[in-house]
Every structure is written in C-alpha cells, then in structure tokens.
Amino acid sequence: MSGPAVEPATGTVYFGSHDGNLYALDLETGDERWRFGTGGPLIGCPTVTAGHVLVGSYDGHLYAVRKADGEFAWRVAGVGRVTGTPLAVD
C-alpha cells in the first residue's frame, strides 16, 4: 500500500494498494467513495490536484482520475514501472 494523500477540504483520503486499485475514502467514516483499477500495484503516493488524483502504476502508466467520481481522465505511458509520487502544479 502507498502512503495516503489527505484532502481536508473534501474530507477525503486517497491511497493506492498492491491490488492495483486507487481508493478514495471518507476521512471520518472510512466508507469507500470510489475505487479505480489499474493494471498493476500502486507503490508511490497519489497526488491531488484541483480536479484529479494522479498515481503511477507498476503497469507502466501514470493515471489521472477524476476526484469527483473516480472515473478515468487520462494516462501517459512511462518507461517501465512507475513507482514515484507525481509532482503537479495547478
């Protein structure tokens, strides 16, 4: 499991898992808001931007997922496994 990214303004915590999913949980209750599946384990911490959550996967891609509903936005192929934490500037 990767380290979490916490967004206090929305009460959401985001984290990746070895099962290949990016999870969004309610910060107070722990209830799952959504999950997004990738093709490999998620090792690096997710990065939260104004409208997306970015996460790298062992499947060799960097994913952008919509914060509001966990739907796929875009992905970029890396060179090998993506294990680091993305850096973004809004």
PDB file of C-alpha atoms in Angstrom:
ATOM      1  CA  MET A   1       0.000   0.000   0.000  1.00  0.00           C
ATOM      2  CA  SER A   2       1.203   3.511  -0.781  1.00  0.00           C
ATOM      3  CA  GLY A   3       1.128   6.421   1.629  1.00  0.00           C
ATOM      4  CA  PRO A   4      -2.084   8.436   1.682  1.00  0.00           C
ATOM      5  CA  ALA A   5      -2.946  11.840   0.283  1.00  0.00           C
ATOM      6  CA  VAL A   6      -5.423  13.652   2.532  1.00  0.00           C
ATOM      7  CA  GLU A   7      -7.723  16.413   1.297  1.00  0.00           C
ATOM      8  CA  PRO A   8      -9.282  18.038   4.396  1.00  0.00           C
ATOM      9  CA  ALA A   9     -11.497  20.392   2.350  1.00  0.00           C
ATOM     10  CA  THR A  10     -13.489  17.451   0.963  1.00  0.00           C
ATOM     11  CA  GLY A  11     -12.919  15.062   3.854  1.00  0.00           C
ATOM     12  CA  THR A  12     -11.315  12.507   1.555  1.00  0.00           C
ATOM     13  CA  VAL A  13      -8.240  10.313   1.861  1.00  0.00           C
ATOM     14  CA  TYR A  14      -6.729   8.739  -1.271  1.00  0.00           C
ATOM     15  CA  PHE A  15      -4.307   5.809  -1.366  1.00  0.00           C
ATOM     16  CA  GLY A  16      -3.082   3.141  -3.723  1.00  0.00           C
ATOM     17  CA  SER A  17      -2.782  -0.556  -2.998  1.00  0.00           C
ATOM     18  CA  HIS A  18      -0.855  -3.623  -4.103  1.00  0.00           C
ATOM     19  CA  ASP A  19      -4.147  -4.894  -5.547  1.00  0.00           C
ATOM     20  CA  GLY A  20      -3.805  -2.255  -8.310  1.00  0.00           C
ATOM     21  CA  ASN A  21      -6.622  -0.024  -7.065  1.00  0.00           C
ATOM     22  CA  LEU A  22      -6.634   3.653  -6.144  1.00  0.00           C
ATOM     23  CA  TYR A  23      -9.105   4.190  -3.296  1.00  0.00           C
ATOM     24  CA  ALA A  24     -10.981   7.284  -2.117  1.00  0.00           C
ATOM     25  CA  LEU A  25     -12.356   7.001   1.417  1.00  0.00           C
ATOM     26  CA  ASP A  26     -14.409   9.294   3.619  1.00  0.00           C
ATOM     27  CA  LEU A  27     -11.972  10.709   6.162  1.00  0.00           C
ATOM     28  CA  GLU A  28     -14.439  10.492   9.081  1.00  0.00           C
ATOM     29  CA  THR A  29     -16.265   7.219   8.468  1.00  0.00           C
ATOM     30  CA  GLY A  30     -13.772   5.262   6.371  1.00  0.00           C
ATOM     31  CA  ASP A  31     -16.528   4.469   3.874  1.00  0.00           C
ATOM     32  CA  GLU A  32     -15.361   3.883   0.319  1.00  0.00           C
ATOM     33  CA  ARG A  33     -16.364   6.710  -2.032  1.00  0.00           C
ATOM     34  CA  TRP A  34     -14.893   5.114  -5.131  1.00  0.00           C
ATOM     35  CA  ARG A  35     -12.086   2.915  -6.432  1.00  0.00           C
ATOM     36  CA  PHE A  36     -10.198   2.967  -9.713  1.00  0.00           C
ATOM     37  CA  GLY A  37      -8.381  -0.063 -11.053  1.00  0.00           C
ATOM     38  CA  THR A  38      -5.030  -0.024 -12.836  1.00  0.00           C
ATOM     39  CA  GLY A  39      -3.063  -2.891 -14.312  1.00  0.00           C
ATOM     40  CA  GLY A  40      -0.512  -3.175 -11.512  1.00  0.00           C
ATOM     41  CA  PRO A  41       0.365  -2.401  -7.892  1.00  0.00           C
ATOM     42  CA  LEU A  42       0.470   1.240  -6.757  1.00  0.00           C
ATOM     43  CA  ILE A  43       3.632   1.966  -4.785  1.00  0.00           C
ATOM     44  CA  GLY A  44       4.031   5.768  -4.874  1.00  0.00           C
ATOM     45  CA  CYS A  45       1.753   8.183  -3.046  1.00  0.00           C
ATOM     46  CA  PRO A  46      -1.081   9.738  -5.052  1.00  0.00           C
ATOM     47  CA  THR A  47      -1.026  13.462  -5.822  1.00  0.00           C
ATOM     48  CA  VAL A  48      -4.222  15.523  -5.513  1.00  0.00           C
ATOM     49  CA  THR A  49      -4.836  18.463  -7.870  1.00  0.00           C
ATOM     50  CA  ALA A  50      -7.841  20.753  -8.333  1.00  0.00           C
ATOM     51  CA  GLY A  51      -9.807  18.182 -10.306  1.00  0.00           C
ATOM     52  CA  HIS A  52      -7.792  14.966 -10.415  1.00  0.00           C
ATOM     53  CA  VAL A  53      -5.855  12.407  -8.454  1.00  0.00           C
ATOM     54  CA  LEU A  54      -2.596  11.350 -10.128  1.00  0.00           C
ATOM     55  CA  VAL A  55      -0.972   7.995  -9.440  1.00  0.00           C
ATOM     56  CA  GLY A  56       1.725   5.854 -11.029  1.00  0.00           C
ATOM     57  CA  SER A  57       1.309   2.117 -11.506  1.00  0.00           C
ATOM     58  CA  TYR A  58       3.574  -0.902 -11.896  1.00  0.00           C
ATOM     59  CA  ASP A  59       1.785  -1.396 -15.226  1.00  0.00           C
ATOM     60  CA  GLY A  60       3.983   1.408 -16.599  1.00  0.00           C
ATOM     61  CA  HIS A  61       1.438   4.235 -16.714  1.00  0.00           C
ATOM     62  CA  LEU A  62       0.737   7.481 -14.899  1.00  0.00           C
ATOM     63  CA  TYR A  63      -3.023   7.846 -14.422  1.00  0.00           C
ATOM     64  CA  ALA A  64      -5.236  10.866 -13.872  1.00  0.00           C
ATOM     65  CA  VAL A  65      -8.548  10.020 -12.209  1.00  0.00           C
ATOM     66  CA  ARG A  66     -11.403  12.485 -11.684  1.00  0.00           C
ATOM     67  CA  LYS A  67     -11.697  13.329  -7.982  1.00  0.00           C
ATOM     68  CA  ALA A  68     -15.458  13.760  -8.081  1.00  0.00           C
ATOM     69  CA  ASP A  69     -16.348  10.249  -9.232  1.00  0.00           C
ATOM     70  CA  GLY A  70     -13.190   8.160  -9.672  1.00  0.00           C
ATOM     71  CA  GLU A  71     -13.592   7.943 -13.444  1.00  0.00           C
ATOM     72  CA  PHE A  72     -10.642   7.663 -15.825  1.00  0.00           C
ATOM     73  CA  ALA A  73      -9.442  11.016 -17.214  1.00  0.00           C
ATOM     74  CA  TRP A  74      -6.163  10.175 -18.995  1.00  0.00           C
ATOM     75  CA  ARG A  75      -2.970   8.156 -18.783  1.00  0.00           C
ATOM     76  CA  VAL A  76       0.600   8.501 -20.018  1.00  0.00           C
ATOM     77  CA  ALA A  77       2.968   5.620 -20.671  1.00  0.00           C
ATOM     78  CA  GLY A  78       6.193   5.671 -18.697  1.00  0.00           C
ATOM     79  CA  VAL A  79       9.410   3.759 -19.224  1.00  0.00           C
ATOM     80  CA  GLY A  80       9.000   0.720 -17.011  1.00  0.00           C
ATOM     81  CA  ARG A  81       7.201   0.651 -13.688  1.00  0.00           C
ATOM     82  CA  VAL A  82       6.040   3.991 -12.293  1.00  0.00           C
ATOM     83  CA  THR A  83       6.897   3.869  -8.589  1.00  0.00           C
ATOM     84  CA  GLY A  84       7.353   7.509  -7.600  1.00  0.00           C
ATOM     85  CA  THR A  85       4.949  10.172  -6.425  1.00  0.00           C
ATOM     86  CA  PRO A  86       3.808  12.512  -9.228  1.00  0.00           C
ATOM     87  CA  LEU A  87       4.581  16.224  -8.996  1.00  0.00           C
ATOM     88  CA  ALA A  88       1.873  18.566 -10.283  1.00  0.00           C
ATOM     89  CA  VAL A  89       1.387  22.319 -10.403  1.00  0.00           C
ATOM     90  CA  ASP A  90      -2.177  23.626 -10.664  1.00  0.00           C
TER      91      ASP A  90
END
